[in-house]
Coordinates of C-alpha atoms in Angstrom, one line a residue:
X6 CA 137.0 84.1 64.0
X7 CA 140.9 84.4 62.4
X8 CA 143.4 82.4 63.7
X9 CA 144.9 83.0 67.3
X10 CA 141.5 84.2 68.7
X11 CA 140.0 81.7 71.0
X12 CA 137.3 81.6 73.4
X13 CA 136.7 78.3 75.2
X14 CA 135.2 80.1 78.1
X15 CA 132.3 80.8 76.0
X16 CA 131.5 76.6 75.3
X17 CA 129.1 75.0 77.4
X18 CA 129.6 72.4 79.7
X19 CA 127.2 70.4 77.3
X20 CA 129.7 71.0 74.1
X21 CA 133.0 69.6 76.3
X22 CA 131.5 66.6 77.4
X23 CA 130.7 65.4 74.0
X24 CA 134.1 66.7 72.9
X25 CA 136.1 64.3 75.7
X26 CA 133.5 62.0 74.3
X27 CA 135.9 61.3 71.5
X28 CA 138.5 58.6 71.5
X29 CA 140.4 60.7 68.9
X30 CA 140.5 64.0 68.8
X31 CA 143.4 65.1 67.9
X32 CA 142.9 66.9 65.0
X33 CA 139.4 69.2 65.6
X34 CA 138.9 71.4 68.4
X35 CA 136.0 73.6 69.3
X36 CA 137.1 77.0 70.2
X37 CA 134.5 79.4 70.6
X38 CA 130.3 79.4 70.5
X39 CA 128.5 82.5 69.4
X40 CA 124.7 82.6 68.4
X41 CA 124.2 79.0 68.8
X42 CA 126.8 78.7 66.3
X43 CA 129.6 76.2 67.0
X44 CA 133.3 76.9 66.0
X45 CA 135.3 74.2 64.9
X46 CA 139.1 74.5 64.2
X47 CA 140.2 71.4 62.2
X48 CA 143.5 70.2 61.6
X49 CA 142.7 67.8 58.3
X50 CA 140.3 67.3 55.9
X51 CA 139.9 64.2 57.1
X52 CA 138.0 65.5 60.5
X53 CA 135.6 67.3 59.0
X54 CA 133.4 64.6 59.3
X55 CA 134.4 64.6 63.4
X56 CA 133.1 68.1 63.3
X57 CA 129.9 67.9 61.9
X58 CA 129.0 64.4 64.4
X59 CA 129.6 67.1 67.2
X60 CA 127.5 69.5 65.4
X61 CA 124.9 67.2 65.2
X62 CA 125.0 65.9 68.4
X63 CA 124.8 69.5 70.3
X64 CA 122.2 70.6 68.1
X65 CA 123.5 73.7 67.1
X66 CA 124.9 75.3 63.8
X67 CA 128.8 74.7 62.9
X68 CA 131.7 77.0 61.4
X69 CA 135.1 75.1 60.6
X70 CA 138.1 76.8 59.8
X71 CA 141.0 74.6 58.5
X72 CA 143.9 76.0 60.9
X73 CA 148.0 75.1 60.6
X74 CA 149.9 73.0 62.9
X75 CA 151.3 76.1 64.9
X76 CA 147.7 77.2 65.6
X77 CA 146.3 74.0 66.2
X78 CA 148.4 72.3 68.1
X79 CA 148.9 75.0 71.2
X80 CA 145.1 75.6 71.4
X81 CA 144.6 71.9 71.8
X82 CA 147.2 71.6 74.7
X83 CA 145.2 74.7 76.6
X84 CA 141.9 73.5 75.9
X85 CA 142.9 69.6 77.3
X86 CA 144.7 70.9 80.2
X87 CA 141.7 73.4 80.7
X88 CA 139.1 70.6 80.8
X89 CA 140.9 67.9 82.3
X90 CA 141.9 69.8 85.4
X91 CA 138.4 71.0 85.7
X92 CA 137.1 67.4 85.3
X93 CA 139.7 66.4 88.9
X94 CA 138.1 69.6 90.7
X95 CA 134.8 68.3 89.8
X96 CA 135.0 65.7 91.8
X97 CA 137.5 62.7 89.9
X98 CA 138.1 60.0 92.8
X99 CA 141.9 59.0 92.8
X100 CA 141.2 56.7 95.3
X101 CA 140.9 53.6 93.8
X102 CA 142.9 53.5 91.0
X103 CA 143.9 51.1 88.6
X104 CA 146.6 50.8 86.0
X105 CA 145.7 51.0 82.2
X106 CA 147.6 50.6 79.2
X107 CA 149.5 53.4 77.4
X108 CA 148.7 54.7 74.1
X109 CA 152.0 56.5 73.6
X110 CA 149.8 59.7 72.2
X111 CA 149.3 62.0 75.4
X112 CA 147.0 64.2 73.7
X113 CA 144.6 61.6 72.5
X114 CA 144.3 59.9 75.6
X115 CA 140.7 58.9 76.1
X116 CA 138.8 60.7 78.7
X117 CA 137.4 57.7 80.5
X118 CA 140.6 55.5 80.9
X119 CA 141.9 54.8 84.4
X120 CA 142.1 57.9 86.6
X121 CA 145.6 56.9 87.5
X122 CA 146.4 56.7 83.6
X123 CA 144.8 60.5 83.2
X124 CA 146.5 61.8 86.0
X125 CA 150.4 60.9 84.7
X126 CA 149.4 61.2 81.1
X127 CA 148.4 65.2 82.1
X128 CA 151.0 65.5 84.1
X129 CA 153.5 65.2 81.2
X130 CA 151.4 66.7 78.6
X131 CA 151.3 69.6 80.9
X132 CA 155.0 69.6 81.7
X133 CA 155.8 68.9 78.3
X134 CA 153.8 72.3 77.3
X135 CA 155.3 74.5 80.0
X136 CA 158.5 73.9 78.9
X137 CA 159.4 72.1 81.7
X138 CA 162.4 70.2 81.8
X139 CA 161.8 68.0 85.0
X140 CA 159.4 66.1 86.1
X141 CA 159.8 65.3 89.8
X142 CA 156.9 62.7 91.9
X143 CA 158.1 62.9 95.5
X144 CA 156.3 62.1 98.7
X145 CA 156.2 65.0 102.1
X146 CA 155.1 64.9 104.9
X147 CA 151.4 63.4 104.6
X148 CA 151.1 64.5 100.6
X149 CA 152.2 63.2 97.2
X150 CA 153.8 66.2 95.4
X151 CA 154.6 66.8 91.7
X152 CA 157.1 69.5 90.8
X153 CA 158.4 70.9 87.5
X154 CA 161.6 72.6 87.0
X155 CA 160.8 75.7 84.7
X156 CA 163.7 77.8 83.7
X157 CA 165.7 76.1 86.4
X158 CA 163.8 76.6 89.3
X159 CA 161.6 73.6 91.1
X160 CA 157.8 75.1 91.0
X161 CA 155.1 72.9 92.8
X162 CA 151.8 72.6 90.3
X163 CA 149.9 69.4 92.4
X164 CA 149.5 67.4 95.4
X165 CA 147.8 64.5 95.9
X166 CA 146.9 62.2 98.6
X167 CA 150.1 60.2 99.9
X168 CA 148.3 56.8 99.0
X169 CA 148.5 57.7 95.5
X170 CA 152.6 57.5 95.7
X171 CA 153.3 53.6 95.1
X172 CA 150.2 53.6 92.3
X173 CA 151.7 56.6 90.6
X174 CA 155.6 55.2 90.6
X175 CA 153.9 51.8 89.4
X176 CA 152.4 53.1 86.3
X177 CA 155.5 55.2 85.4
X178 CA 157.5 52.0 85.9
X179 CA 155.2 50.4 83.6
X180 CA 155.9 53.1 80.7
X181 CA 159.2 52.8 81.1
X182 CA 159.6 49.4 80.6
X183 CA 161.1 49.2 84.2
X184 CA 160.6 46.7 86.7
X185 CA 157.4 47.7 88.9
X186 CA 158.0 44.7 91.6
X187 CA 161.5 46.6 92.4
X188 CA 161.1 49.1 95.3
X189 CA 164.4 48.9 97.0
X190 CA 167.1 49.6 94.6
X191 CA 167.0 52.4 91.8
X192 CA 166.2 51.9 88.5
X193 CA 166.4 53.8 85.1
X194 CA 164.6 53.7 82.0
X195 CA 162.9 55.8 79.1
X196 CA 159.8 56.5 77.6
X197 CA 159.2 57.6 74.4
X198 CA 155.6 59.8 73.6
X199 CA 154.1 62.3 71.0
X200 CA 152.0 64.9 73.0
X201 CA 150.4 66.7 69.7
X202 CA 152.8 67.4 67.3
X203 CA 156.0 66.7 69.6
X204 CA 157.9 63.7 69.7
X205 CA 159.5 63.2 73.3
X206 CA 162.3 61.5 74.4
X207 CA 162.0 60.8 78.8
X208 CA 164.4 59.6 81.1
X209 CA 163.1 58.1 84.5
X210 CA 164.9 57.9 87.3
X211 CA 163.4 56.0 90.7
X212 CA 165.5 56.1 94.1
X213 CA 163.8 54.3 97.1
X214 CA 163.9 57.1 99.8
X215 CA 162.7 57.1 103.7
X216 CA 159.1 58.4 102.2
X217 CA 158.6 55.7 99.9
X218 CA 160.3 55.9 96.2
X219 CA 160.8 58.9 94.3
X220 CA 160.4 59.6 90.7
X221 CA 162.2 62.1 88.5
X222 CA 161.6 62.7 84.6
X223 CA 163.6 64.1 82.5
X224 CA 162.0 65.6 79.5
X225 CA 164.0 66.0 76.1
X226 CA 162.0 67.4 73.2
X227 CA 163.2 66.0 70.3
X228 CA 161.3 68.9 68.3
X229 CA 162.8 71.4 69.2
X230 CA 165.0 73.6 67.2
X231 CA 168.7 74.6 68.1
X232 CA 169.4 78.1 68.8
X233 CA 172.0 80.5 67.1
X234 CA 175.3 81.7 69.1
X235 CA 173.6 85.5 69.5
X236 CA 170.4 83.8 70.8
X237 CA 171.8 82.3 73.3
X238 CA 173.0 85.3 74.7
X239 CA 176.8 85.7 73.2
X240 CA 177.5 88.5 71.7
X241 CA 180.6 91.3 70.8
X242 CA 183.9 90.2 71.6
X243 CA 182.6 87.0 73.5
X244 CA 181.0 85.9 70.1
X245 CA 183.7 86.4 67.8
X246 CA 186.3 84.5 70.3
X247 CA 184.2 81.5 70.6
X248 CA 183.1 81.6 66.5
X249 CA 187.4 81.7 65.9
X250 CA 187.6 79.1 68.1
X251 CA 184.7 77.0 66.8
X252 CA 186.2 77.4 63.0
X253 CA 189.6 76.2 64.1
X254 CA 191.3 73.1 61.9
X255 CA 192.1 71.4 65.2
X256 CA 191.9 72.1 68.9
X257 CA 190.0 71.2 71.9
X258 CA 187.4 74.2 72.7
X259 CA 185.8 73.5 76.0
X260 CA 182.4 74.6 77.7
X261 CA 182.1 74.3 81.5
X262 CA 178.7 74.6 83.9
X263 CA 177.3 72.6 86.5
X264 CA 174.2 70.2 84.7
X265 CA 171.8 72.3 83.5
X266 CA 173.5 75.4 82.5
X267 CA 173.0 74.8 79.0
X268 CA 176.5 73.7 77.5
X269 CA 175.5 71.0 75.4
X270 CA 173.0 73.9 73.6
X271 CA 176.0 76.3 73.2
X272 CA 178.0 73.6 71.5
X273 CA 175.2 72.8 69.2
X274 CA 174.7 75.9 68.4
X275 CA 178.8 76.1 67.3
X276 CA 178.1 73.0 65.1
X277 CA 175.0 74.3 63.2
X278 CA 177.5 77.1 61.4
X279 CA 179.7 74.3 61.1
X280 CA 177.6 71.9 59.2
X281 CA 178.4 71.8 55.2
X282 CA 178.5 69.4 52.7
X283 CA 182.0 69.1 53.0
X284 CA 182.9 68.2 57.0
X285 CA 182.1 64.8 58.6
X286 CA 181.2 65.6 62.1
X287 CA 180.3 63.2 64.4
X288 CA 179.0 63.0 68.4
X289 CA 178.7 60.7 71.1
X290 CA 176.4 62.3 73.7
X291 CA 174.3 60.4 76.7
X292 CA 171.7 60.8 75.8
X293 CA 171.7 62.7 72.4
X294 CA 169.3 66.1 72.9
X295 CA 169.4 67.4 69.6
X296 CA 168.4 65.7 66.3
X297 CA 170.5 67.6 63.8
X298 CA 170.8 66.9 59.7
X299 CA 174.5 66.4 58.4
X300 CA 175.4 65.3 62.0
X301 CA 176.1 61.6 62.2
X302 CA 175.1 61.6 66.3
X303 CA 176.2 57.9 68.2
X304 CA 174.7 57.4 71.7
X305 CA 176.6 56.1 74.6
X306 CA 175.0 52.3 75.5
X307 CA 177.4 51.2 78.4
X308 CA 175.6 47.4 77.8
X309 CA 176.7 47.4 74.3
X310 CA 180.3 48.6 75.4
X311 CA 179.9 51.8 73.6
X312 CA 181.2 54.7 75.8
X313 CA 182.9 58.1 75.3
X314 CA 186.8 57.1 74.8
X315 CA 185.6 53.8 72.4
X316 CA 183.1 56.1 70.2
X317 CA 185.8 58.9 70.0
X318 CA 188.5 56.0 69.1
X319 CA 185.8 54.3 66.9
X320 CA 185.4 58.1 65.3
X321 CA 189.1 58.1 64.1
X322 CA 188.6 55.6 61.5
X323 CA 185.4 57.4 60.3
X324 CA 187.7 60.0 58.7
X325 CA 185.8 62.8 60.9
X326 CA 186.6 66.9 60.9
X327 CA 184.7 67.5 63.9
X328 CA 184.1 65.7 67.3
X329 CA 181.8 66.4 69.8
X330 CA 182.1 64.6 73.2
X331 CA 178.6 65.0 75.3
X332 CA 180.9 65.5 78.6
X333 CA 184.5 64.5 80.0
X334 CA 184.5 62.5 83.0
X335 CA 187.7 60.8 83.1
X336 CA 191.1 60.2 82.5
X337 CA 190.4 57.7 79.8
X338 CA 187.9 60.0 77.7
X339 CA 190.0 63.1 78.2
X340 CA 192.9 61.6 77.0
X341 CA 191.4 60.2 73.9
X342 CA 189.5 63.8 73.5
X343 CA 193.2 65.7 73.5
X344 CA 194.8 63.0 71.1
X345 CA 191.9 63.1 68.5
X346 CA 192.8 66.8 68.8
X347 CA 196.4 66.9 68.0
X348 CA 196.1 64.7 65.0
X349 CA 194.2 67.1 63.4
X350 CA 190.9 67.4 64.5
X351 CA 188.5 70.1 66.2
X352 CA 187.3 68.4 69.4
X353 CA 184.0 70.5 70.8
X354 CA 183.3 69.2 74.4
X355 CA 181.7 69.8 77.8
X356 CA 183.4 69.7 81.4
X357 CA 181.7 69.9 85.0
X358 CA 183.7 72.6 86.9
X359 CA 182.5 76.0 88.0
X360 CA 184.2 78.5 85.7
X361 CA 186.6 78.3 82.9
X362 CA 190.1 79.0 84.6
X363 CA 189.4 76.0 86.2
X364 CA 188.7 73.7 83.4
X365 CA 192.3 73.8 82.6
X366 CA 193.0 72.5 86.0
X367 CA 190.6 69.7 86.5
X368 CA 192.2 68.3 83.8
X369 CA 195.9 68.4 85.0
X370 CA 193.9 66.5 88.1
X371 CA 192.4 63.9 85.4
X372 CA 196.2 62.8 84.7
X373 CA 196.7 64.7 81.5
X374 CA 200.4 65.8 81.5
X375 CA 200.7 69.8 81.1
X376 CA 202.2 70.0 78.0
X377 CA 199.4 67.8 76.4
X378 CA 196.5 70.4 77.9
X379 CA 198.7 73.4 77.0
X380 CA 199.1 72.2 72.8
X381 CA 195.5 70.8 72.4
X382 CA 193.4 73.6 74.3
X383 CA 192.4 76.6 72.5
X384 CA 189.5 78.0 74.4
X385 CA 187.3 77.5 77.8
X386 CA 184.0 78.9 78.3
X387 CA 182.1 78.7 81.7
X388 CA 178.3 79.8 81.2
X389 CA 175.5 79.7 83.6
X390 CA 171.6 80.7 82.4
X391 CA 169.8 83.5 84.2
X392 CA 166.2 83.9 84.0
X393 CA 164.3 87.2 82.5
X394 CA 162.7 89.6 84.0
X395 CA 158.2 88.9 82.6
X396 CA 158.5 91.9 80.5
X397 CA 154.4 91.7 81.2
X398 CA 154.7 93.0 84.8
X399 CA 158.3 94.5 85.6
X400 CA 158.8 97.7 87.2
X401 CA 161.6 99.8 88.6
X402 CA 163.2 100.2 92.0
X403 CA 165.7 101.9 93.1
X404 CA 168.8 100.2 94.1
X405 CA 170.6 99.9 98.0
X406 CA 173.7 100.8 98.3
X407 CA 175.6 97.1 98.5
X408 CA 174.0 96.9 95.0
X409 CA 174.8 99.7 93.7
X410 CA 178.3 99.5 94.6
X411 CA 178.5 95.1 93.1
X412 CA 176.9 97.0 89.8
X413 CA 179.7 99.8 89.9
X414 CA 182.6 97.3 90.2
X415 CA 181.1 95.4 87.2
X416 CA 181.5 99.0 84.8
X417 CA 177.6 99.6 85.6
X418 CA 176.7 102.5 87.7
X419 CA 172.7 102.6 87.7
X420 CA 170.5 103.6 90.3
X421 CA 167.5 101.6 89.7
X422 CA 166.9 98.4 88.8
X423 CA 163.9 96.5 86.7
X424 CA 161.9 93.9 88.9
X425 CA 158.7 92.0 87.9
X426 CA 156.1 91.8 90.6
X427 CA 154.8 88.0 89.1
X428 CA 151.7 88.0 86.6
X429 CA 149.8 85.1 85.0
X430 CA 152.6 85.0 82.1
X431 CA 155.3 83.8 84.2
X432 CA 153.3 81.6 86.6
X433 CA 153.5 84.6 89.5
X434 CA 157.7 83.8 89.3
X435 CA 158.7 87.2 87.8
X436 CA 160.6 85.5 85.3
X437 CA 160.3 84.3 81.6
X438 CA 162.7 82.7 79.5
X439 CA 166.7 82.4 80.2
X440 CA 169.7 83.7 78.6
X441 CA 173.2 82.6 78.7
X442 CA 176.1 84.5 80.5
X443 CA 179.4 83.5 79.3
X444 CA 183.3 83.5 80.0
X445 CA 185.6 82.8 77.6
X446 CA 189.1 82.3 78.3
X447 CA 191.1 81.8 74.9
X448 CA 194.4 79.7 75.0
X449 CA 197.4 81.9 74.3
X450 CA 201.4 82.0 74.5
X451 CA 201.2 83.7 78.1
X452 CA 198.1 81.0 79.5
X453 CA 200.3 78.1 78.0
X454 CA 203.6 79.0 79.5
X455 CA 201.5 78.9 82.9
X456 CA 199.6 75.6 82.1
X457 CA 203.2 74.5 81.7
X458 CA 204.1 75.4 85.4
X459 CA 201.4 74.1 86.9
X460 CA 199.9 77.4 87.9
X461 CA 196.8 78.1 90.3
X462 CA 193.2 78.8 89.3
X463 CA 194.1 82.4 90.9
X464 CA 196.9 82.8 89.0
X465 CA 195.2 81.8 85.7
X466 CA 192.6 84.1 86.7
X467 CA 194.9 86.8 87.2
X468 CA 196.6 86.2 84.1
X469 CA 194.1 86.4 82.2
X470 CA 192.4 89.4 84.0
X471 CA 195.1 91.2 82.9
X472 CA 193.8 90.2 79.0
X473 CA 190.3 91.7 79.4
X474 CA 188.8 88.5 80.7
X475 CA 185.2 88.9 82.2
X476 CA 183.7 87.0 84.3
X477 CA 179.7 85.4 84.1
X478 CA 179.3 87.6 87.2
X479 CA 180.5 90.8 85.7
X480 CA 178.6 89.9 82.4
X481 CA 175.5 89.0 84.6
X482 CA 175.2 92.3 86.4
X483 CA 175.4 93.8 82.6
X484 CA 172.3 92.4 82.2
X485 CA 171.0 93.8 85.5
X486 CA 172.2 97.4 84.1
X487 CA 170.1 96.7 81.0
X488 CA 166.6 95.9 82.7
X489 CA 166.9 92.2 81.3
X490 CA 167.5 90.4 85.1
X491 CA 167.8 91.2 88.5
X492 CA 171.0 91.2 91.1
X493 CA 169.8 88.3 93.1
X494 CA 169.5 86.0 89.8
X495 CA 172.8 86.7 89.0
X496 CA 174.2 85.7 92.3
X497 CA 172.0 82.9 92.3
X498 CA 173.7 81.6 90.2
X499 CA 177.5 82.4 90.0
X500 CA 178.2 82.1 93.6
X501 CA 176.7 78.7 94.7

């Protein structure tokens, strides 16, 4: 059986049971049986010996293949989630339900702990492999609902009896250090796992609402790898702005989105061509997403007195080439941003406002005087992520009219446009995977004589219009015209 060919449909009931059976098993799977002959994917030498007890025990003959980490490690995740939510619809009692204590190693859990233990420590192992971002435990009317946000969109994958609610919120509370006597006020805290080969940073949240409290986890994969500039979706003209931008000496260079829309990603996607031997860069971020080497990265710990204006004032001493601020929310930390800037330093940073015109306008409403924005600014970006059409199941359909005329104002005059109908790829959404839509608005002579004046977001707009600017909407429904998303995506998310 090579590598990437799994059958666990074809394992008896008899063969899962005294898998689970282990407390560790981690690092062997059985993946297929064929002629009373037992499969056996093993991850170390050292489980070999695992293999052969389960061997023995089912009576049967055994085949071990010594598989890599990329193999293994997805095959396990199916396989558990496979079995475990079979083992709930076969009748697991949640009940009465009591609170165990954490192992830290999701995948390893042992398959007789507490049910109420099981039932979190699959939820995040679950989330954690769908690429989830979210985790959200809320109460309706009469249930107990978990959600996941997936690509950006809140899916519902359980309910649960309502009685499980204050249980549920207790046991999170008690891996997240938090306290679980506290129901009235809201609380944060963190939890820190390794579901297989992934270490995972999560921040709780708990808000006491009319329905009893209300969980949210948010899930930051430490493992995973930052993307390049063209991966993310910029490209052509947009690409070579923001790469000039992102090479200057000094300069503030901006990315604005709502939370969520990937602008901490973009920028770390700027500072991975930027990292050599010979630039210090450094980062205050809250919390800090991506690990990356030759990046000396400080997180913000408001108890400690370490916030965004101190680190970037603390920075200055460090002798740094390259800031990045995690996000400007005030006067203080905007200020400090665009002084670090004009003494010679390229200041990368993020900025909640809708599009980029208006970046250069929340921050004359922050305090900063005009002629300090109009010398320190060199480029704003607003970006929103769209999700992809499930290239497993899309099809075409021809276009209205009100579409077809959106698309011709945008330079894209098509008459059909690709849809996906929802498979078992995408989880019946249509959609897999995001991309970025970007756009940029560089900093010149003209934009600063306006930033001078005081001008309007219109006027900006206009201004810049008249430079070739183009908006995320206009660069969205160029994606609609290529098959790769659909019209309403696009307005679902640049007009909200």
């Amino acid at each position: 059986m090579p590598v990437g060919e799994i059958r666990l449909e074809s394992l008896p009931d008899a063969a899962v049971k005294a898998y689970l059976s282990f407390p560790q098993r981690n690092e062997f799977l059985p993946v297929g049986m064929d002629d009373e002959q037992l499969t056996v994917w093993v991850l170390k030498e050292r489980a070999l010996a695992q293999a052969d007890y389960l061997g023995w025990m089912l009576g049967c003959g055994l085949r071990t293949e010594l598989v890599p980490e990329e193999s293994f490690y997805p095959a396990l995740e199916e396989a558990l989630a496979l079995w475990e939510e079979e083992g709930e619809q076969d009748g697991a009692d949640h009940d009465d339900i009591d609170i165990g204590d954490d192992s830290q190693e999701l995948l390893g859990w042992g398959h007789d702990d507490a049910p109420i233990v099981r039932l979190v420590n699959k939820t995040i192992q679950q989330a954690v492999s769908q690429g989830a971002s979210d985790v959200h435990f809320e109460a309706s009317e009469g249930r107990f609902m978990t959600r996941f946000r997936l690509d950006g969109v809140l899916h519902t994958v359980r309910q649960l009896d309502r009685r499980l609610q204050p249980t549920v919120l207790a046991r999170i509370k008690v891996m997240a250090e938090m306290d679980v006597a506290e129901t009235r006020a809201p609380q944060d805290g963190r939890i820190r796992v390794r579901v297989g080969h992934k270490d995972v940073d999560i921040r709780v949240s708990t808000v006491p609402t009319l329905k009893g409290e209300k969980a949210v986890l948010r899930i930051l994969d430490r493992s995973k790898t930052v993307l390049s500039l063209p991966d993310l979706g910029l490209e052509g003209d947009n690409l070579a702005l923001f790469r000039q931008a992102a090479s200057a000496p000094h300069g503030i260079l901006l990315v604005t989105g709502p939370t969520g829309s990937g602008k901490t990603t973009s920028l770390y996607a700027a500072l991975s061509e930027l990292v050599n031997e010979t630039s210090n860069i450094m980062t205050v971020e809250d919390p800090v997403e991506y690990h990356l080497d030759g990046v000396n990265q400080v997180q913000v710990n408001r108890a400690a007195g370490v916030t965004f204006a101190g680190a970037i004032r603390a920075f200055l001493r460090q002798d740094p080439d390259i800031i990045l601020v995690g996000e400007i929310r005030d006067e203080e930390t905007a200020s400090t941003a665009i002084q670090a800037s004009l003494t010679g330093h390229l200041v990368l940073a993020t900025l909640h406002t809708n599009d980029a015109p208006t970046a250069v306008t929340r921050l004359l409403e922050m305090g900063i005087e005009p002629f300090l924005v109009a010398s320190s600014l060199s480029l704003a970006m607003g970006q929103r992520l769209v999700r992809l059409n499930c290239p497993q199941c899309a099809t075409r359909r021809p276009v209205d009219e009100q579409t077809r005329r959106l698309l011709g104002e945008a330079g894209a005059a098509v008459m059909e446009q690709v849809v996906s109908e929802g498979c078992e790829h995408c989880m019946r959404t249509g959609f897999r995977g995001r991309q970025g839509i970007f756009e940029l608005l560089p900093v010149d002579e003209g934009l600063r004589s306006l930033i001078l004046a005081k001008s309007s977001v219109d006027r900006l707009q206009d201004y810049a219009r008249g430079k070739g600017f183009v908006t995320m909407l206009e660069h969205g429904l160029k994606l609609v015209a290529a098959g790769r998303t659909t019209v309403e995506e696009v307005l679902r998310v640049t007009r909200l």
